[in-house]
mmCIF file of N, CA, C and O in Angstrom:
data_model
loop_
_atom_site.group_PDB
_atom_site.id
_atom_site.type_symbol
_atom_site.label_atom_id
_atom_site.label_comp_id
_atom_site.label_asym_id
_atom_site.label_seq_id
_atom_site.Cartn_x
_atom_site.Cartn_y
_atom_site.Cartn_z
ATOM 1 N N UNK N 1 -8.701 22.203 -42.866
ATOM 2 C CA UNK N 1 -7.652 21.924 -41.905
ATOM 3 C C UNK N 1 -6.698 20.872 -42.491
ATOM 4 O O UNK N 1 -7.115 19.931 -43.117
ATOM 5 N N UNK N 2 -5.431 21.055 -42.253
ATOM 6 C CA UNK N 2 -4.399 20.131 -42.724
ATOM 7 C C UNK N 2 -4.212 19.027 -41.688
ATOM 8 O O UNK N 2 -3.999 19.306 -40.519
ATOM 9 N N UNK N 3 -4.300 17.783 -42.147
ATOM 10 C CA UNK N 3 -4.138 16.658 -41.219
ATOM 11 C C UNK N 3 -3.063 15.671 -41.628
ATOM 12 O O UNK N 3 -2.441 15.048 -40.778
ATOM 13 N N UNK N 4 -2.871 15.475 -42.933
ATOM 14 C CA UNK N 4 -1.903 14.483 -43.409
ATOM 15 C C UNK N 4 -1.042 15.084 -44.514
ATOM 16 O O UNK N 4 -1.399 16.095 -45.117
ATOM 17 N N UNK N 5 0.105 14.441 -44.769
ATOM 18 C CA UNK N 5 0.994 14.938 -45.804
ATOM 19 C C UNK N 5 1.839 13.847 -46.407
ATOM 20 O O UNK N 5 1.698 12.662 -46.075
ATOM 21 N N UNK N 6 2.711 14.279 -47.291
ATOM 22 C CA UNK N 6 3.697 13.406 -47.917
ATOM 23 C C UNK N 6 5.052 14.097 -47.873
ATOM 24 O O UNK N 6 5.143 15.310 -48.084
ATOM 25 N N UNK N 7 6.074 13.338 -47.583
ATOM 26 C CA UNK N 7 7.443 13.817 -47.641
ATOM 27 C C UNK N 7 8.172 12.903 -48.617
ATOM 28 O O UNK N 7 8.231 11.688 -48.413
ATOM 29 N N UNK N 8 8.666 13.481 -49.686
ATOM 30 C CA UNK N 8 9.299 12.714 -50.763
ATOM 31 C C UNK N 8 10.743 13.180 -50.916
ATOM 32 O O UNK N 8 11.002 14.372 -51.058
ATOM 33 N N UNK N 9 11.671 12.224 -50.889
ATOM 34 C CA UNK N 9 13.094 12.522 -51.125
ATOM 35 C C UNK N 9 13.483 11.996 -52.503
ATOM 36 O O UNK N 9 13.165 10.856 -52.853
ATOM 37 N N UNK N 10 14.202 12.844 -53.235
ATOM 38 C CA UNK N 10 14.611 12.525 -54.595
ATOM 39 C C UNK N 10 16.107 12.769 -54.732
ATOM 40 O O UNK N 10 16.596 13.847 -54.360
ATOM 41 N N UNK N 11 16.823 11.816 -55.274
ATOM 42 C CA UNK N 11 18.264 11.951 -55.488
ATOM 43 C C UNK N 11 18.514 11.967 -56.998
ATOM 44 O O UNK N 11 18.270 10.976 -57.694
ATOM 45 N N UNK N 12 18.988 13.110 -57.503
ATOM 46 C CA UNK N 12 19.220 13.263 -58.940
ATOM 47 C C UNK N 12 20.409 12.424 -59.392
ATOM 48 O O UNK N 12 21.394 12.270 -58.668
ATOM 49 N N UNK N 13 20.297 11.891 -60.604
ATOM 50 C CA UNK N 13 21.452 11.243 -61.225
ATOM 51 C C UNK N 13 22.504 12.311 -61.499
ATOM 52 O O UNK N 13 22.164 13.486 -61.730
ATOM 53 N N UNK N 14 23.771 11.944 -61.503
ATOM 54 C CA UNK N 14 24.817 12.915 -61.822
ATOM 55 C C UNK N 14 24.532 13.591 -63.172
ATOM 56 O O UNK N 14 24.209 12.925 -64.160
ATOM 57 N N UNK N 15 24.615 14.903 -63.174
ATOM 58 C CA UNK N 15 24.372 15.667 -64.392
ATOM 59 C C UNK N 15 22.906 15.968 -64.663
ATOM 60 O O UNK N 15 22.588 16.686 -65.616
ATOM 61 N N UNK N 16 21.990 15.452 -63.861
ATOM 62 C CA UNK N 16 20.552 15.649 -64.074
ATOM 63 C C UNK N 16 19.935 16.660 -63.108
ATOM 64 O O UNK N 16 18.722 16.836 -63.071
ATOM 65 N N UNK N 17 20.771 17.345 -62.324
ATOM 66 C CA UNK N 17 20.260 18.259 -61.303
ATOM 67 C C UNK N 17 19.370 19.360 -61.895
ATOM 68 O O UNK N 17 18.303 19.654 -61.352
ATOM 69 N N UNK N 18 19.784 19.956 -63.000
ATOM 70 C CA UNK N 18 18.976 21.016 -63.626
ATOM 71 C C UNK N 18 17.662 20.458 -64.151
ATOM 72 O O UNK N 18 16.631 21.124 -64.101
ATOM 73 N N UNK N 19 17.687 19.239 -64.652
ATOM 74 C CA UNK N 19 16.461 18.614 -65.149
ATOM 75 C C UNK N 19 15.486 18.326 -64.011
ATOM 76 O O UNK N 19 14.275 18.501 -64.167
ATOM 77 N N UNK N 20 16.007 17.875 -62.866
ATOM 78 C CA UNK N 20 15.145 17.628 -61.703
ATOM 79 C C UNK N 20 14.555 18.944 -61.220
ATOM 80 O O UNK N 20 13.356 19.032 -60.929
ATOM 81 N N UNK N 21 15.373 19.993 -61.156
ATOM 82 C CA UNK N 21 14.902 21.318 -60.763
ATOM 83 C C UNK N 21 13.739 21.752 -61.659
ATOM 84 O O UNK N 21 12.676 22.163 -61.174
ATOM 85 N N UNK N 22 13.924 21.654 -62.969
ATOM 86 C CA UNK N 22 12.883 22.053 -63.918
ATOM 87 C C UNK N 22 11.636 21.180 -63.779
ATOM 88 O O UNK N 22 10.504 21.673 -63.851
ATOM 89 N N UNK N 23 11.836 19.891 -63.592
ATOM 90 C CA UNK N 23 10.708 18.966 -63.411
ATOM 91 C C UNK N 23 9.872 19.378 -62.200
ATOM 92 O O UNK N 23 8.641 19.450 -62.273
ATOM 93 N N UNK N 24 10.535 19.651 -61.092
ATOM 94 C CA UNK N 24 9.802 20.023 -59.876
ATOM 95 C C UNK N 24 9.102 21.369 -60.026
ATOM 96 O O UNK N 24 7.953 21.524 -59.613
ATOM 97 N N UNK N 25 9.760 22.331 -60.632
ATOM 98 C CA UNK N 25 9.115 23.634 -60.858
ATOM 99 C C UNK N 25 7.866 23.475 -61.723
ATOM 100 O O UNK N 25 6.853 24.124 -61.501
ATOM 101 N N UNK N 26 7.930 22.593 -62.702
ATOM 102 C CA UNK N 26 6.785 22.343 -63.569
ATOM 103 C C UNK N 26 5.639 21.645 -62.861
ATOM 104 O O UNK N 26 4.486 21.742 -63.279
ATOM 105 N N UNK N 27 5.939 20.944 -61.773
ATOM 106 C CA UNK N 27 4.894 20.260 -61.017
ATOM 107 C C UNK N 27 3.901 21.199 -60.367
ATOM 108 O O UNK N 27 2.758 20.821 -60.106
ATOM 109 N N UNK N 28 4.304 22.444 -60.118
ATOM 110 C CA UNK N 28 3.411 23.398 -59.476
ATOM 111 C C UNK N 28 2.140 23.597 -60.283
ATOM 112 O O UNK N 28 1.032 23.612 -59.724
ATOM 113 N N UNK N 29 2.258 23.721 -61.584
ATOM 114 C CA UNK N 29 1.073 23.921 -62.427
ATOM 115 C C UNK N 29 0.108 22.745 -62.323
ATOM 116 O O UNK N 29 -1.115 22.927 -62.369
ATOM 117 N N UNK N 30 0.639 21.558 -62.162
ATOM 118 C CA UNK N 30 -0.204 20.363 -62.053
ATOM 119 C C UNK N 30 -0.972 20.359 -60.740
ATOM 120 O O UNK N 30 -2.185 20.164 -60.712
ATOM 121 N N UNK N 31 -0.288 20.602 -59.627
ATOM 122 C CA UNK N 31 -0.949 20.523 -58.318
ATOM 123 C C UNK N 31 -1.898 21.687 -58.076
ATOM 124 O O UNK N 31 -2.788 21.585 -57.230
ATOM 125 N N UNK N 32 -1.733 22.785 -58.804
ATOM 126 C CA UNK N 32 -2.681 23.893 -58.660
ATOM 127 C C UNK N 32 -4.091 23.455 -59.038
ATOM 128 O O UNK N 32 -5.057 24.037 -58.571
ATOM 129 N N UNK N 33 -4.217 22.414 -59.839
ATOM 130 C CA UNK N 33 -5.513 21.890 -60.225
ATOM 131 C C UNK N 33 -6.062 20.832 -59.286
ATOM 132 O O UNK N 33 -7.082 20.222 -59.573
ATOM 133 N N UNK N 34 -5.384 20.587 -58.186
ATOM 134 C CA UNK N 34 -5.820 19.581 -57.210
ATOM 135 C C UNK N 34 -6.392 20.294 -55.979
ATOM 136 O O UNK N 34 -5.628 20.781 -55.140
ATOM 137 N N UNK N 35 -7.690 20.370 -55.847
ATOM 138 C CA UNK N 35 -8.268 21.126 -54.734
ATOM 139 C C UNK N 35 -7.903 20.598 -53.347
ATOM 140 O O UNK N 35 -7.849 21.370 -52.391
ATOM 141 N N UNK N 36 -7.620 19.328 -53.218
ATOM 142 C CA UNK N 36 -7.296 18.768 -51.900
ATOM 143 C C UNK N 36 -5.812 18.887 -51.556
ATOM 144 O O UNK N 36 -5.421 18.577 -50.437
ATOM 145 N N UNK N 37 -4.989 19.354 -52.501
ATOM 146 C CA UNK N 37 -3.586 19.608 -52.192
ATOM 147 C C UNK N 37 -3.525 21.029 -51.647
ATOM 148 O O UNK N 37 -3.508 22.001 -52.393
ATOM 149 N N UNK N 38 -3.510 21.146 -50.317
ATOM 150 C CA UNK N 38 -3.601 22.450 -49.663
ATOM 151 C C UNK N 38 -2.287 23.215 -49.689
ATOM 152 O O UNK N 38 -2.274 24.439 -49.801
ATOM 153 N N UNK N 39 -1.182 22.503 -49.570
ATOM 154 C CA UNK N 39 0.140 23.106 -49.689
ATOM 155 C C UNK N 39 1.030 22.152 -50.464
ATOM 156 O O UNK N 39 0.855 20.925 -50.400
ATOM 157 N N UNK N 40 1.964 22.713 -51.205
ATOM 158 C CA UNK N 40 2.897 21.894 -51.987
ATOM 159 C C UNK N 40 4.205 22.655 -52.089
ATOM 160 O O UNK N 40 4.228 23.809 -52.505
ATOM 161 N N UNK N 41 5.268 22.017 -51.659
ATOM 162 C CA UNK N 41 6.591 22.622 -51.710
ATOM 163 C C UNK N 41 7.530 21.706 -52.465
ATOM 164 O O UNK N 41 7.638 20.521 -52.139
ATOM 165 N N UNK N 42 8.226 22.244 -53.451
ATOM 166 C CA UNK N 42 9.342 21.554 -54.094
ATOM 167 C C UNK N 42 10.590 22.178 -53.485
ATOM 168 O O UNK N 42 10.729 23.408 -53.462
ATOM 169 N N UNK N 43 11.491 21.354 -52.965
ATOM 170 C CA UNK N 43 12.640 21.866 -52.224
ATOM 171 C C UNK N 43 13.942 21.242 -52.709
ATOM 172 O O UNK N 43 13.943 20.160 -53.302
ATOM 173 N N UNK N 44 15.027 21.944 -52.442
ATOM 174 C CA UNK N 44 16.368 21.411 -52.716
ATOM 175 C C UNK N 44 17.078 21.305 -51.377
ATOM 176 O O UNK N 44 17.206 22.282 -50.648
ATOM 177 N N UNK N 45 17.538 20.111 -51.071
ATOM 178 C CA UNK N 45 18.183 19.844 -49.792
ATOM 179 C C UNK N 45 19.705 19.853 -49.882
ATOM 180 O O UNK N 45 20.386 19.935 -48.863
ATOM 181 N N UNK N 46 20.231 19.723 -51.071
ATOM 182 C CA UNK N 46 21.670 19.694 -51.280
ATOM 183 C C UNK N 46 21.957 19.700 -52.763
ATOM 184 O O UNK N 46 21.042 19.828 -53.583
ATOM 185 N N UNK N 47 23.219 19.541 -53.154
ATOM 186 C CA UNK N 47 23.581 19.618 -54.570
ATOM 187 C C UNK N 47 22.810 18.650 -55.472
ATOM 188 O O UNK N 47 22.447 18.997 -56.595
ATOM 189 N N UNK N 48 22.543 17.447 -54.984
ATOM 190 C CA UNK N 48 21.843 16.450 -55.807
ATOM 191 C C UNK N 48 20.568 15.933 -55.146
ATOM 192 O O UNK N 48 19.899 15.077 -55.712
ATOM 193 N N UNK N 49 20.247 16.451 -53.971
ATOM 194 C CA UNK N 49 19.096 15.955 -53.217
ATOM 195 C C UNK N 49 17.964 16.968 -53.240
ATOM 196 O O UNK N 49 18.152 18.134 -52.887
ATOM 197 N N UNK N 50 16.802 16.491 -53.667
ATOM 198 C CA UNK N 50 15.612 17.322 -53.781
ATOM 199 C C UNK N 50 14.488 16.685 -52.973
ATOM 200 O O UNK N 50 14.615 15.564 -52.497
ATOM 201 N N UNK N 51 13.393 17.395 -52.863
ATOM 202 C CA UNK N 51 12.262 16.833 -52.144
ATOM 203 C C UNK N 51 10.967 17.530 -52.478
ATOM 204 O O UNK N 51 10.938 18.582 -53.132
ATOM 205 N N UNK N 52 9.900 16.926 -52.016
ATOM 206 C CA UNK N 52 8.557 17.491 -52.111
ATOM 207 C C UNK N 52 7.902 17.300 -50.750
ATOM 208 O O UNK N 52 8.004 16.222 -50.157
ATOM 209 N N UNK N 53 7.264 18.357 -50.265
ATOM 210 C CA UNK N 53 6.400 18.219 -49.095
ATOM 211 C C UNK N 53 5.060 18.792 -49.483
ATOM 212 O O UNK N 53 4.970 19.897 -50.006
ATOM 213 N N UNK N 54 4.020 18.026 -49.274
ATOM 214 C CA UNK N 54 2.679 18.518 -49.538
ATOM 215 C C UNK N 54 1.737 18.044 -48.444
ATOM 216 O O UNK N 54 2.031 17.093 -47.726
ATOM 217 N N UNK N 55 0.615 18.759 -48.314
ATOM 218 C CA UNK N 55 -0.299 18.459 -47.212
ATOM 219 C C UNK N 55 -1.746 18.503 -47.699
ATOM 220 O O UNK N 55 -2.075 19.216 -48.655
ATOM 221 N N UNK N 56 -2.583 17.758 -46.976
ATOM 222 C CA UNK N 56 -3.962 17.500 -47.395
ATOM 223 C C UNK N 56 -4.893 17.521 -46.183
ATOM 224 O O UNK N 56 -4.450 17.279 -45.065
ATOM 225 N N UNK N 57 -6.187 17.722 -46.422
ATOM 226 C CA UNK N 57 -7.128 17.745 -45.305
ATOM 227 C C UNK N 57 -7.429 16.361 -44.737
ATOM 228 O O UNK N 57 -7.827 16.234 -43.583
ATOM 229 N N UNK N 58 -7.227 15.324 -45.571
ATOM 230 C CA UNK N 58 -7.602 13.980 -45.145
ATOM 231 C C UNK N 58 -6.937 12.941 -46.040
ATOM 232 O O UNK N 58 -6.254 13.274 -47.011
ATOM 233 N N UNK N 59 -7.159 11.678 -45.701
ATOM 234 C CA UNK N 59 -6.565 10.579 -46.463
ATOM 235 C C UNK N 59 -7.078 10.537 -47.897
ATOM 236 O O UNK N 59 -6.339 10.187 -48.818
ATOM 237 N N UNK N 60 -8.334 10.896 -48.107
ATOM 238 C CA UNK N 60 -8.892 10.896 -49.467
ATOM 239 C C UNK N 60 -8.130 11.874 -50.362
ATOM 240 O O UNK N 60 -7.821 11.561 -51.517
ATOM 241 N N UNK N 61 -7.812 13.045 -49.838
ATOM 242 C CA UNK N 61 -7.045 14.024 -50.608
ATOM 243 C C UNK N 61 -5.644 13.544 -50.905
ATOM 244 O O UNK N 61 -5.134 13.721 -52.009
ATOM 245 N N UNK N 62 -5.018 12.934 -49.911
ATOM 246 C CA UNK N 62 -3.660 12.403 -50.123
ATOM 247 C C UNK N 62 -3.685 11.288 -51.156
ATOM 248 O O UNK N 62 -2.836 11.245 -52.049
ATOM 249 N N UNK N 63 -4.667 10.402 -51.068
ATOM 250 C CA UNK N 63 -4.776 9.302 -52.038
ATOM 251 C C UNK N 63 -5.018 9.817 -53.447
ATOM 252 O O UNK N 63 -4.439 9.299 -54.413
ATOM 253 N N UNK N 64 -5.854 10.843 -53.563
ATOM 254 C CA UNK N 64 -6.118 11.431 -54.884
ATOM 255 C C UNK N 64 -4.832 12.006 -55.476
ATOM 256 O O UNK N 64 -4.552 11.837 -56.674
ATOM 257 N N UNK N 65 -4.042 12.653 -54.650
ATOM 258 C CA UNK N 65 -2.779 13.221 -55.117
ATOM 259 C C UNK N 65 -1.810 12.123 -55.557
ATOM 260 O O UNK N 65 -1.127 12.263 -56.580
ATOM 261 N N UNK N 66 -1.764 11.037 -54.794
ATOM 262 C CA UNK N 66 -0.856 9.935 -55.132
ATOM 263 C C UNK N 66 -1.210 9.255 -56.446
ATOM 264 O O UNK N 66 -0.375 8.567 -57.032
ATOM 265 N N UNK N 67 -2.426 9.449 -56.915
ATOM 266 C CA UNK N 67 -2.796 8.890 -58.219
ATOM 267 C C UNK N 67 -2.951 9.992 -59.268
ATOM 268 O O UNK N 67 -3.452 9.750 -60.355
ATOM 269 N N UNK N 68 -2.484 11.198 -58.939
ATOM 270 C CA UNK N 68 -2.624 12.349 -59.824
ATOM 271 C C UNK N 68 -1.463 12.551 -60.771
ATOM 272 O O UNK N 68 -0.581 11.702 -60.918
ATOM 273 N N UNK N 69 -1.447 13.723 -61.388
ATOM 274 C CA UNK N 69 -0.500 14.044 -62.445
ATOM 275 C C UNK N 69 0.956 14.062 -62.028
ATOM 276 O O UNK N 69 1.817 13.562 -62.757
ATOM 277 N N UNK N 70 1.279 14.655 -60.881
ATOM 278 C CA UNK N 70 2.680 14.717 -60.464
ATOM 279 C C UNK N 70 3.209 13.319 -60.164
ATOM 280 O O UNK N 70 4.319 12.965 -60.556
ATOM 281 N N UNK N 71 2.403 12.506 -59.490
ATOM 282 C CA UNK N 71 2.833 11.139 -59.184
ATOM 283 C C UNK N 71 3.069 10.343 -60.461
ATOM 284 O O UNK N 71 4.060 9.601 -60.561
ATOM 285 N N UNK N 72 2.208 10.504 -61.437
ATOM 286 C CA UNK N 72 2.374 9.799 -62.708
ATOM 287 C C UNK N 72 3.624 10.281 -63.438
ATOM 288 O O UNK N 72 4.387 9.484 -63.990
ATOM 289 N N UNK N 73 3.855 11.591 -63.445
ATOM 290 C CA UNK N 73 5.045 12.140 -64.099
ATOM 291 C C UNK N 73 6.315 11.690 -63.376
ATOM 292 O O UNK N 73 7.315 11.375 -64.021
ATOM 293 N N UNK N 74 6.257 11.645 -62.047
ATOM 294 C CA UNK N 74 7.399 11.184 -61.255
ATOM 295 C C UNK N 74 7.754 9.745 -61.614
ATOM 296 O O UNK N 74 8.917 9.420 -61.839
ATOM 297 N N UNK N 75 6.756 8.903 -61.709
ATOM 298 C CA UNK N 75 6.988 7.503 -62.073
ATOM 299 C C UNK N 75 7.552 7.389 -63.491
ATOM 300 O O UNK N 75 8.462 6.596 -63.747
ATOM 301 N N UNK N 76 7.034 8.204 -64.407
ATOM 302 C CA UNK N 76 7.478 8.137 -65.797
ATOM 303 C C UNK N 76 8.917 8.609 -65.971
ATOM 304 O O UNK N 76 9.639 8.122 -66.845
ATOM 305 N N UNK N 77 9.359 9.557 -65.147
ATOM 306 C CA UNK N 77 10.697 10.142 -65.278
ATOM 307 C C UNK N 77 11.724 9.531 -64.333
ATOM 308 O O UNK N 77 12.903 9.880 -64.389
ATOM 309 N N UNK N 78 11.303 8.631 -63.460
ATOM 310 C CA UNK N 78 12.184 8.114 -62.407
ATOM 311 C C UNK N 78 13.488 7.541 -62.960
ATOM 312 O O UNK N 78 14.572 7.886 -62.479
ATOM 313 N N UNK N 79 13.421 6.681 -63.942
ATOM 314 C CA UNK N 79 14.639 6.052 -64.473
ATOM 315 C C UNK N 79 15.567 7.067 -65.130
ATOM 316 O O UNK N 79 16.789 6.933 -65.071
ATOM 317 N N UNK N 80 14.994 8.074 -65.757
ATOM 318 C CA UNK N 80 15.786 9.079 -66.460
ATOM 319 C C UNK N 80 16.468 10.062 -65.506
ATOM 320 O O UNK N 80 17.626 10.436 -65.718
ATOM 321 N N UNK N 81 15.755 10.489 -64.456
ATOM 322 C CA UNK N 81 16.236 11.588 -63.621
ATOM 323 C C UNK N 81 16.877 11.190 -62.297
ATOM 324 O O UNK N 81 17.727 11.923 -61.786
ATOM 325 N N UNK N 82 16.466 10.063 -61.730
ATOM 326 C CA UNK N 82 16.833 9.787 -60.344
ATOM 327 C C UNK N 82 17.796 8.619 -60.199
ATOM 328 O O UNK N 82 17.684 7.604 -60.872
ATOM 329 N N UNK N 83 18.726 8.791 -59.253
ATOM 330 C CA UNK N 83 19.740 7.774 -58.998
ATOM 331 C C UNK N 83 19.150 6.545 -58.322
ATOM 332 O O UNK N 83 19.698 5.455 -58.428
ATOM 333 N N UNK N 84 18.053 6.732 -57.610
ATOM 334 C CA UNK N 84 17.345 5.628 -56.946
ATOM 335 C C UNK N 84 15.872 5.983 -56.893
ATOM 336 O O UNK N 84 15.514 7.138 -57.075
ATOM 337 N N UNK N 85 15.033 5.010 -56.644
ATOM 338 C CA UNK N 85 13.599 5.307 -56.604
ATOM 339 C C UNK N 85 13.274 6.365 -55.543
ATOM 340 O O UNK N 85 13.922 6.410 -54.485
ATOM 341 N N UNK N 86 12.302 7.233 -55.825
ATOM 342 C CA UNK N 86 11.895 8.227 -54.831
ATOM 343 C C UNK N 86 11.468 7.542 -53.527
ATOM 344 O O UNK N 86 10.869 6.464 -53.543
ATOM 345 N N UNK N 87 11.806 8.170 -52.413
ATOM 346 C CA UNK N 87 11.385 7.681 -51.105
ATOM 347 C C UNK N 87 10.164 8.507 -50.713
ATOM 348 O O UNK N 87 10.268 9.719 -50.505
ATOM 349 N N UNK N 88 9.003 7.850 -50.646
ATOM 350 C CA UNK N 88 7.743 8.535 -50.359
ATOM 351 C C UNK N 88 7.255 8.099 -48.991
ATOM 352 O O UNK N 88 7.012 6.913 -48.763
ATOM 353 N N UNK N 89 7.143 9.072 -48.079
ATOM 354 C CA UNK N 89 6.690 8.780 -46.728
ATOM 355 C C UNK N 89 5.368 9.486 -46.459
ATOM 356 O O UNK N 89 5.244 10.688 -46.708
ATOM 357 N N UNK N 90 4.404 8.744 -45.956
ATOM 358 C CA UNK N 90 3.150 9.340 -45.502
ATOM 359 C C UNK N 90 3.378 9.861 -44.090
ATOM 360 O O UNK N 90 3.946 9.164 -43.258
ATOM 361 N N UNK N 91 2.964 11.098 -43.849
ATOM 362 C CA UNK N 91 3.165 11.719 -42.540
ATOM 363 C C UNK N 91 1.844 12.265 -42.007
ATOM 364 O O UNK N 91 0.930 12.559 -42.781
ATOM 365 N N UNK N 92 1.769 12.381 -40.692
ATOM 366 C CA UNK N 92 0.668 13.070 -40.031
ATOM 367 C C UNK N 92 1.141 14.477 -39.714
ATOM 368 O O UNK N 92 2.258 14.673 -39.222
ATOM 369 N N UNK N 93 0.314 15.474 -39.994
ATOM 370 C CA UNK N 93 0.649 16.862 -39.704
ATOM 371 C C UNK N 93 0.127 17.188 -38.313
ATOM 372 O O UNK N 93 -1.068 17.055 -38.044
ATOM 373 N N UNK N 94 1.024 17.601 -37.434
ATOM 374 C CA UNK N 94 0.667 17.861 -36.046
ATOM 375 C C UNK N 94 0.272 19.309 -35.779
ATOM 376 O O UNK N 94 -0.586 19.570 -34.931
ATOM 377 N N UNK N 95 0.886 20.248 -36.487
ATOM 378 C CA UNK N 95 0.570 21.662 -36.301
ATOM 379 C C UNK N 95 0.897 22.406 -37.586
ATOM 380 O O UNK N 95 1.785 22.006 -38.336
ATOM 381 N N UNK N 96 0.180 23.491 -37.829
ATOM 382 C CA UNK N 96 0.331 24.269 -39.065
ATOM 383 C C UNK N 96 0.237 25.753 -38.746
ATOM 384 O O UNK N 96 -0.569 26.160 -37.912
ATOM 385 N N UNK N 97 1.020 26.543 -39.453
ATOM 386 C CA UNK N 97 0.871 27.988 -39.404
ATOM 387 C C UNK N 97 0.767 28.492 -40.834
ATOM 388 O O UNK N 97 1.664 28.288 -41.642
ATOM 389 N N UNK N 98 -0.352 29.114 -41.151
ATOM 390 C CA UNK N 98 -0.566 29.732 -42.451
ATOM 391 C C UNK N 98 -0.577 31.240 -42.264
ATOM 392 O O UNK N 98 -0.890 31.731 -41.160
ATOM 393 N N UNK N 99 -0.298 31.997 -43.316
ATOM 394 C CA UNK N 99 -0.416 33.455 -43.205
ATOM 395 C C UNK N 99 -1.858 33.838 -42.863
ATOM 396 O O UNK N 99 -2.802 33.177 -43.313
ATOM 397 N N UNK N 100 -2.002 34.899 -42.089
ATOM 398 C CA UNK N 100 -3.341 35.375 -41.743
ATOM 399 C C UNK N 100 -3.929 36.134 -42.920
ATOM 400 O O UNK N 100 -3.225 36.875 -43.602
ATOM 401 N N UNK N 101 -5.220 35.945 -43.161
ATOM 402 C CA UNK N 101 -5.914 36.679 -44.224
ATOM 403 C C UNK N 101 -6.113 38.111 -43.770
ATOM 404 O O UNK N 101 -6.323 38.401 -42.618
ATOM 405 N N UNK N 102 -6.068 39.024 -44.745
ATOM 406 C CA UNK N 102 -6.308 40.414 -44.369
ATOM 407 C C UNK N 102 -7.723 40.816 -44.641
ATOM 408 O O UNK N 102 -8.450 40.294 -45.339
#
């Protein structure tokens, strides 16, 4: 069951939009190896604004993700790719709809 999540806003530096896009697409391979990351979305909100939404069964899963590969890569690339530090918000998930299994 999904109980908690993260909402991350990222603002690309001018001219770095394609690099941010590629960085986020590459993050999928990393989170696929995280069993407690139940859902992970890399999104584009506007021409230079990107985001990540991911969800976890509990605080332990969220904490593990925050110390995992994507978080480390985000920190390492922040100065190069982003106009300002990522805004990371911890959220509570109130309701979820997943596709039904067949």
